mmCIF file of C-alpha atoms in Angstrom:
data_model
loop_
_atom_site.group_PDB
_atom_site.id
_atom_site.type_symbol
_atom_site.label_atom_id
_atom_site.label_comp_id
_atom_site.label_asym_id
_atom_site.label_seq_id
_atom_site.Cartn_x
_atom_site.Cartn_y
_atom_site.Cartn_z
ATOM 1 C CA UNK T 74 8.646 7.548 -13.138
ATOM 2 C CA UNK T 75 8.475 4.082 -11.783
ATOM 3 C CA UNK T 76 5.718 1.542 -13.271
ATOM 4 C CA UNK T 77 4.981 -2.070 -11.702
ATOM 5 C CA UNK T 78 2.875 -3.699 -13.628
ATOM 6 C CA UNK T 79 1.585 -7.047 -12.247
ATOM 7 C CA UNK T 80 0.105 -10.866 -13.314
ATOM 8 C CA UNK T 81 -2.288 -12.222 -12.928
ATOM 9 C CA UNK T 82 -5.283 -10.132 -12.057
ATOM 10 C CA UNK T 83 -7.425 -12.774 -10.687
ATOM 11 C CA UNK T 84 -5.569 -16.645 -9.839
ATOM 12 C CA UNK T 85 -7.572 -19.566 -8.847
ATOM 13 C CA UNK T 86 -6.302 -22.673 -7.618
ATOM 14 C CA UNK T 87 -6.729 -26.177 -5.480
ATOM 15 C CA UNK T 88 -5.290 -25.996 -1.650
ATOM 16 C CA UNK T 89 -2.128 -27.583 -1.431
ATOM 17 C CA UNK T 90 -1.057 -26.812 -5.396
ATOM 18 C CA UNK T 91 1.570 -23.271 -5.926
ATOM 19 C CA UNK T 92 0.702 -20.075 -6.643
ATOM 20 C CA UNK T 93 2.731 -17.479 -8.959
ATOM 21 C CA UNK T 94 2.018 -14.244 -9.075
ATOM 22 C CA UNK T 95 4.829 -11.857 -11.450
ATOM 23 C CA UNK T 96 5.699 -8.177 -11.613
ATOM 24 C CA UNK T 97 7.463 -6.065 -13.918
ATOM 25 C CA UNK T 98 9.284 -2.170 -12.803
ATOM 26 C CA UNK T 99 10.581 -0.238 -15.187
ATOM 27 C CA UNK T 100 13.135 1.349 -12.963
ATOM 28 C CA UNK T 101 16.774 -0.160 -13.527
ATOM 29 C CA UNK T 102 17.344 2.162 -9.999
ATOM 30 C CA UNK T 103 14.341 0.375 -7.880
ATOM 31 C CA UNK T 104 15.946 -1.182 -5.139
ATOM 32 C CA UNK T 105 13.245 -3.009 -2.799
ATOM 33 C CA UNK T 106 10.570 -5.088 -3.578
ATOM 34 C CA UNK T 107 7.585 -5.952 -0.824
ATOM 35 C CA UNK T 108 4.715 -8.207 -1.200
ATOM 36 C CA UNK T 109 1.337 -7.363 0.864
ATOM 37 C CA UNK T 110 -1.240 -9.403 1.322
ATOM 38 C CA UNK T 111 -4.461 -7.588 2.078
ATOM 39 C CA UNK T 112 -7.917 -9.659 3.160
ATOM 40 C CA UNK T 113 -10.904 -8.436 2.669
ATOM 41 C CA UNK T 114 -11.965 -5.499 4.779
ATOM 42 C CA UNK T 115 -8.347 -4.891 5.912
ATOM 43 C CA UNK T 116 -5.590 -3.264 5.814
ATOM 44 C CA UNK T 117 -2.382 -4.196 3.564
ATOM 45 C CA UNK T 118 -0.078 -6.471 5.373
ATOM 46 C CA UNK T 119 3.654 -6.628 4.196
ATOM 47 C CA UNK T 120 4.173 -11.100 4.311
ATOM 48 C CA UNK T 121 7.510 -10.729 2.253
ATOM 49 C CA UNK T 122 10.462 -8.460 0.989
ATOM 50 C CA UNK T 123 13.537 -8.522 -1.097
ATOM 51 C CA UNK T 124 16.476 -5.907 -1.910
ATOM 52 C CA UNK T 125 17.976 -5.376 -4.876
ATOM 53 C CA UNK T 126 21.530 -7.001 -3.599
ATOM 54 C CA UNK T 127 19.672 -10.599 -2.798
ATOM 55 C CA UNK T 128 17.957 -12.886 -6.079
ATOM 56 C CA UNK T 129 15.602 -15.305 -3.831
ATOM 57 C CA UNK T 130 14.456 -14.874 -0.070
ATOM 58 C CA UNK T 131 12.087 -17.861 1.474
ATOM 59 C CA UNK T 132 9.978 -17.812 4.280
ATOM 60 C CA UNK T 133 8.016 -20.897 4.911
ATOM 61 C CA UNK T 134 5.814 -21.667 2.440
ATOM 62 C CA UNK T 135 6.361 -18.248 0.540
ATOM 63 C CA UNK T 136 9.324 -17.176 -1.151
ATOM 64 C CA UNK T 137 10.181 -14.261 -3.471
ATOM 65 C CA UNK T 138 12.308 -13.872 -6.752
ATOM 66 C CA UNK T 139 14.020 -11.180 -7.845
ATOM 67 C CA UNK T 140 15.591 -10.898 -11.825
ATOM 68 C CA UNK T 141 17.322 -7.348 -11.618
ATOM 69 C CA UNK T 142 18.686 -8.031 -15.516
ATOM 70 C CA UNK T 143 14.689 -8.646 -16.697
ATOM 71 C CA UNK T 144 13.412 -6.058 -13.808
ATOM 72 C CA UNK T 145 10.955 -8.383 -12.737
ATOM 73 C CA UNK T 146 10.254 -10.580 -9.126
ATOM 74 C CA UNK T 147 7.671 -12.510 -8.484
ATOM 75 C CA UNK T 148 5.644 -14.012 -5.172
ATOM 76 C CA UNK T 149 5.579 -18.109 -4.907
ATOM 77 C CA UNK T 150 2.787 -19.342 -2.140
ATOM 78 C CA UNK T 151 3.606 -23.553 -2.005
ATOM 79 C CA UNK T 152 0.718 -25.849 -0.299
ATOM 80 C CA UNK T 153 -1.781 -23.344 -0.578
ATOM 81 C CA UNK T 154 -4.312 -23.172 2.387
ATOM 82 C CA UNK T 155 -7.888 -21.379 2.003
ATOM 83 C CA UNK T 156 -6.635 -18.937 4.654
ATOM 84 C CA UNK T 157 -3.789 -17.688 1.458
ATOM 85 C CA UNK T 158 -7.172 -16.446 -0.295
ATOM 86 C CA UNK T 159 -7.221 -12.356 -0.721
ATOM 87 C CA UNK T 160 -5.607 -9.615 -2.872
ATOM 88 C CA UNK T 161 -1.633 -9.549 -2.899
ATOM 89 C CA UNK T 162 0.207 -6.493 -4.084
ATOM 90 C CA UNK T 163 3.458 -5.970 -5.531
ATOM 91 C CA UNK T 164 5.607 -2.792 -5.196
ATOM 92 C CA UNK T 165 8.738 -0.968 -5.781
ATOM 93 C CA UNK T 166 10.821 1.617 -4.623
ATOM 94 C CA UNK T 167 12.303 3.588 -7.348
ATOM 95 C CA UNK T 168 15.659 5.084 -6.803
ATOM 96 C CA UNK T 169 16.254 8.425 -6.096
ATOM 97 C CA UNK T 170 16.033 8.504 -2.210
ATOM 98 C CA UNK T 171 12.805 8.239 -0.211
ATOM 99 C CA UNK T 172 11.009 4.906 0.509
ATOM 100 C CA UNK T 173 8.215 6.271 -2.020
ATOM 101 C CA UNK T 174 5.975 2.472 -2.696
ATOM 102 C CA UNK T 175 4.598 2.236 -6.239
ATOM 103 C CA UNK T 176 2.557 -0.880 -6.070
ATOM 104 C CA UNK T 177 0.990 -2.695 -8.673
ATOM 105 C CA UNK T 178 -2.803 -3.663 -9.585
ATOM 106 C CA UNK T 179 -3.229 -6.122 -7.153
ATOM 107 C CA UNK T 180 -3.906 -9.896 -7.914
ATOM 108 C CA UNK T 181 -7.111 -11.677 -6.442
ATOM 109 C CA UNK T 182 -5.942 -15.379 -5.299
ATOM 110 C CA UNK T 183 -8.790 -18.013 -4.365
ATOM 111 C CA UNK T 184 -7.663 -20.963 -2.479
ATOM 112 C CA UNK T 185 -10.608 -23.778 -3.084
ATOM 113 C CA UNK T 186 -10.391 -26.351 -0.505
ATOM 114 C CA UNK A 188 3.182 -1.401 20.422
ATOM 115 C CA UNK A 189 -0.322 -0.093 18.914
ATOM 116 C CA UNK A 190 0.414 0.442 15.109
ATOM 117 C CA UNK A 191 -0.542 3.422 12.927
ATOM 118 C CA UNK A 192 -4.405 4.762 13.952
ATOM 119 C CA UNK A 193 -6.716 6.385 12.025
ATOM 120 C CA UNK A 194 -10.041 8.224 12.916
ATOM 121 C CA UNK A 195 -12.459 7.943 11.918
ATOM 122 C CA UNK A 196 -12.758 4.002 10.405
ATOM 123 C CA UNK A 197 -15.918 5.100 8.854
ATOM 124 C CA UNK A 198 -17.107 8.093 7.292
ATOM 125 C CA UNK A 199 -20.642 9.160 5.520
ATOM 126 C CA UNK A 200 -21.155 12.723 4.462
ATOM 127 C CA UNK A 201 -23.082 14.676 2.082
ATOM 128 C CA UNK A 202 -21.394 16.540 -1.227
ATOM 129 C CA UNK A 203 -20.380 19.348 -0.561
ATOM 130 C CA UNK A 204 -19.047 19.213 3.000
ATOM 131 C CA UNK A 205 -15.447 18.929 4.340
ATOM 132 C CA UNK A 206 -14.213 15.996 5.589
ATOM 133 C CA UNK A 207 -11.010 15.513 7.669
ATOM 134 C CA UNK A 208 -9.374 12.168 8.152
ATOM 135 C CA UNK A 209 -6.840 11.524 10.861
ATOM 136 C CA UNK A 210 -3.491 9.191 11.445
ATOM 137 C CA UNK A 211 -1.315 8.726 14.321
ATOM 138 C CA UNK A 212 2.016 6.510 13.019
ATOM 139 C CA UNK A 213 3.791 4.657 15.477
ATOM 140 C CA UNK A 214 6.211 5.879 17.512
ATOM 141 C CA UNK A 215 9.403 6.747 16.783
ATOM 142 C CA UNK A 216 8.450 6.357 12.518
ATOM 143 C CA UNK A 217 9.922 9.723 11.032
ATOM 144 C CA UNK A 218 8.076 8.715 7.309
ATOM 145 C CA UNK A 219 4.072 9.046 6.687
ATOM 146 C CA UNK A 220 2.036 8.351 3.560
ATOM 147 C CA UNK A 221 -1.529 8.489 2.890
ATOM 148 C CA UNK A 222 -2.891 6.054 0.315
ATOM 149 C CA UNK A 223 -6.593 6.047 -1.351
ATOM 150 C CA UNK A 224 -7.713 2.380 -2.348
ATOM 151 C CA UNK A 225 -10.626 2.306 -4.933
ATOM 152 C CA UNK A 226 -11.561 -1.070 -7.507
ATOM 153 C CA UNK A 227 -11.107 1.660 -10.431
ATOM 154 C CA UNK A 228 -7.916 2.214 -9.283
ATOM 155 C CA UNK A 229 -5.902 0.346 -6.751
ATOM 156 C CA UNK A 230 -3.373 1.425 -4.496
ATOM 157 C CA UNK A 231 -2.337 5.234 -4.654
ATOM 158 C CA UNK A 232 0.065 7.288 -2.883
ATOM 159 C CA UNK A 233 -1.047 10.801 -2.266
ATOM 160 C CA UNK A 234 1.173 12.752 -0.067
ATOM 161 C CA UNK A 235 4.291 11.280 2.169
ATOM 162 C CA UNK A 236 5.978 13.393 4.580
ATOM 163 C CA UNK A 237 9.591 12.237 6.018
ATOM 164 C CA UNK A 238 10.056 14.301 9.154
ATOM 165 C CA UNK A 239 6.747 16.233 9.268
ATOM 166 C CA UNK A 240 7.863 17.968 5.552
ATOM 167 C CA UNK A 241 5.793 16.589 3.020
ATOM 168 C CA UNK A 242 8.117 15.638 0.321
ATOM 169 C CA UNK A 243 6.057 14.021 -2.729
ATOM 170 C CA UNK A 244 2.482 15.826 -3.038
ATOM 171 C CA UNK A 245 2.198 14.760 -6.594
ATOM 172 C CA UNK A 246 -0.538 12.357 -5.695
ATOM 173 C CA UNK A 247 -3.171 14.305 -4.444
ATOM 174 C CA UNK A 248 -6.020 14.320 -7.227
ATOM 175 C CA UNK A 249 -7.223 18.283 -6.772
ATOM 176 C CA UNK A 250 -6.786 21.270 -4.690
ATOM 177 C CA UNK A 251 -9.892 20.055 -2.732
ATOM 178 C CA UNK A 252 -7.373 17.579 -1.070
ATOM 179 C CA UNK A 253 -4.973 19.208 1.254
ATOM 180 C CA UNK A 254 -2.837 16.835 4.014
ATOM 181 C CA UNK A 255 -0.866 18.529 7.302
ATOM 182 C CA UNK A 256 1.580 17.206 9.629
ATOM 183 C CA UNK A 257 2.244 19.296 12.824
ATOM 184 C CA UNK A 258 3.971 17.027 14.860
ATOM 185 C CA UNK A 259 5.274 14.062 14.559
ATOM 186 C CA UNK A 260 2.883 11.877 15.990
ATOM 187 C CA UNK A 261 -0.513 13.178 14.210
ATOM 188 C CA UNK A 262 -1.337 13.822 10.458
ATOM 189 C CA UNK A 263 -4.158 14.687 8.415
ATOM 190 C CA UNK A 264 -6.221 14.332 5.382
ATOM 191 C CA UNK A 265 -8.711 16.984 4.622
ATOM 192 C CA UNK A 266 -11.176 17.252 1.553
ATOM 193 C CA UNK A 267 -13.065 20.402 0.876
ATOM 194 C CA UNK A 268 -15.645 20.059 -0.271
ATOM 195 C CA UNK A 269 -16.120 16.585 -0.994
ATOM 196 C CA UNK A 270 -17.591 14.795 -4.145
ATOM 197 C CA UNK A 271 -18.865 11.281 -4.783
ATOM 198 C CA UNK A 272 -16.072 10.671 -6.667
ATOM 199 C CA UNK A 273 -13.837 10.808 -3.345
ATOM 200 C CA UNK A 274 -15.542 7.536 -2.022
ATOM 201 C CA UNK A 275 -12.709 5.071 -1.213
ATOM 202 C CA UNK A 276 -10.735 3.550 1.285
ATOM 203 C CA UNK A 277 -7.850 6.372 2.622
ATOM 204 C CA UNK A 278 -5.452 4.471 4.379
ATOM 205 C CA UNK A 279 -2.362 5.773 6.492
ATOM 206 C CA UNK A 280 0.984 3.676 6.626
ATOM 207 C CA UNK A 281 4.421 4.673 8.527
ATOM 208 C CA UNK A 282 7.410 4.098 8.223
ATOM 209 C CA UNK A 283 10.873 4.031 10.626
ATOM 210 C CA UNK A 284 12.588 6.633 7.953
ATOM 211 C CA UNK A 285 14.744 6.988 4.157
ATOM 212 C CA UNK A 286 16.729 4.409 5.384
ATOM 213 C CA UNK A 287 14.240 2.169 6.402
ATOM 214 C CA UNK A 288 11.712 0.446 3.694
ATOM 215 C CA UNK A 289 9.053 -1.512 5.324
ATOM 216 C CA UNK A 290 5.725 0.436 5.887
ATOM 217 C CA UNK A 291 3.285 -0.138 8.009
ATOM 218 C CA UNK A 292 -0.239 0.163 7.275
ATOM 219 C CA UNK A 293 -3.041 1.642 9.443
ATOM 220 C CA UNK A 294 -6.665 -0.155 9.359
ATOM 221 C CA UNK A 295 -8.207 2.567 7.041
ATOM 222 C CA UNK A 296 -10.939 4.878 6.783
ATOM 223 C CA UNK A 297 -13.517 3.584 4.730
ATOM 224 C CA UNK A 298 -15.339 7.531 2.923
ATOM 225 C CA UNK A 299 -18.728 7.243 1.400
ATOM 226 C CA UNK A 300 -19.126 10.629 0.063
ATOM 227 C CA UNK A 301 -23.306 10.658 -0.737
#
């Protein structure tokens, strides 16, 4: 079945420098890739998603990657803000029908002003 | 529109006893999942149901845990009996259907199994 693995697990950095965060999926068939962002305390919030049919979607300061050829995508966060600090989560829908989310191990991102 | 709901957001109980965990997904969503979050082990998907028919159970740890949906505005989570072990976050996400990716996440229902 579908594996995401993702990296970092914990990312520290200085407001207003990037932030990377990379995942792997082992299915060749996966075919949509969100990113949540989840604060402590609360609930998973989708911030960012990409299909297998597009390589790069932006939104503001955050924009996602997709490499179908490696099976990887990753999350870029530009002029971080202290308010970007919490646990973002990658995850993949295999193929096979069914928006099933596998999502990966989380990575903890602190923002230091 | 109010979002997926879940009662209760907090739960404390004693080993041993049942516990039943509830999620309303927003209207008009034909695709539920239930979720447990723990540090141990992240995000996992127990059950999803895509018109009220569960479809993927393979997530659900024991026969202890058991999940319904008899309409298609109300689901639920029941563990009997419960064990420590069981203490997490259970969260309940829709979303519009097969076709449609994005899920929605409800606020959670934080179990502290004693």
């Amino acid at each position: 079945g579908e594996n995401v693995e993702q990296h970092p697990s914990t990312l520290s950095v200085q407001e207003g420098d990037s932030a990377v965060i990379k995942c792997t999926y082992s299915d060749s068939a996966s075919n949509y890739f969100p990113w949540y962002k989840q604060e402590l305390g609360k609930r998973p919030q989708l911030i960012i998603d990409i299909r297998s049919n597009v390589g790069e979607k932006k939104d503001q300061r955050i924009a996602v990657t997709l490499n179908k050829t490696a099976k990887h995508f990753s999350l870029h966060i530009t002029e971080t803000q202290p308010e970007d600090s919490a646990v973002y989560f990658c995850a993949a829908i295999p193929g096979g029908g069914y928006n099933k989310l596998i999502f990966g191990a989380g990575t903890r991102l602190a923002v230091h002003p | 529109d109010a979002g997926v709901i879940q009662s209760p957001r907090h739960e404390v109980t004693e080993m041993g006893q049942e516990v039943t965990l509830r999620c309303k997904p927003i209207s008009g969503h034909n695709s539920l999942f239930w979720y447990r979050q723990t540090m141990m082990r992240g995000l996992e998907l127990l059950i999803y149901f895509n018109n009220n028919v569960p479809i993927d159970d393979s997530g659900m740890p024991e026969d202890r845990f058991s999940a319904k949906m008899p309409n298609a505005s109300f689901s639920t989570l029941k563990i009997q009996p419960s064990e420590p072990r069981d203490s997490a976050v259970y969260f309940c996400a829709s979303s519009p259907g097969p076709e449609t990716d994005t899920q929605y996440f409800g606020p959670g229902t934080r179990l502290t199994v004693l």
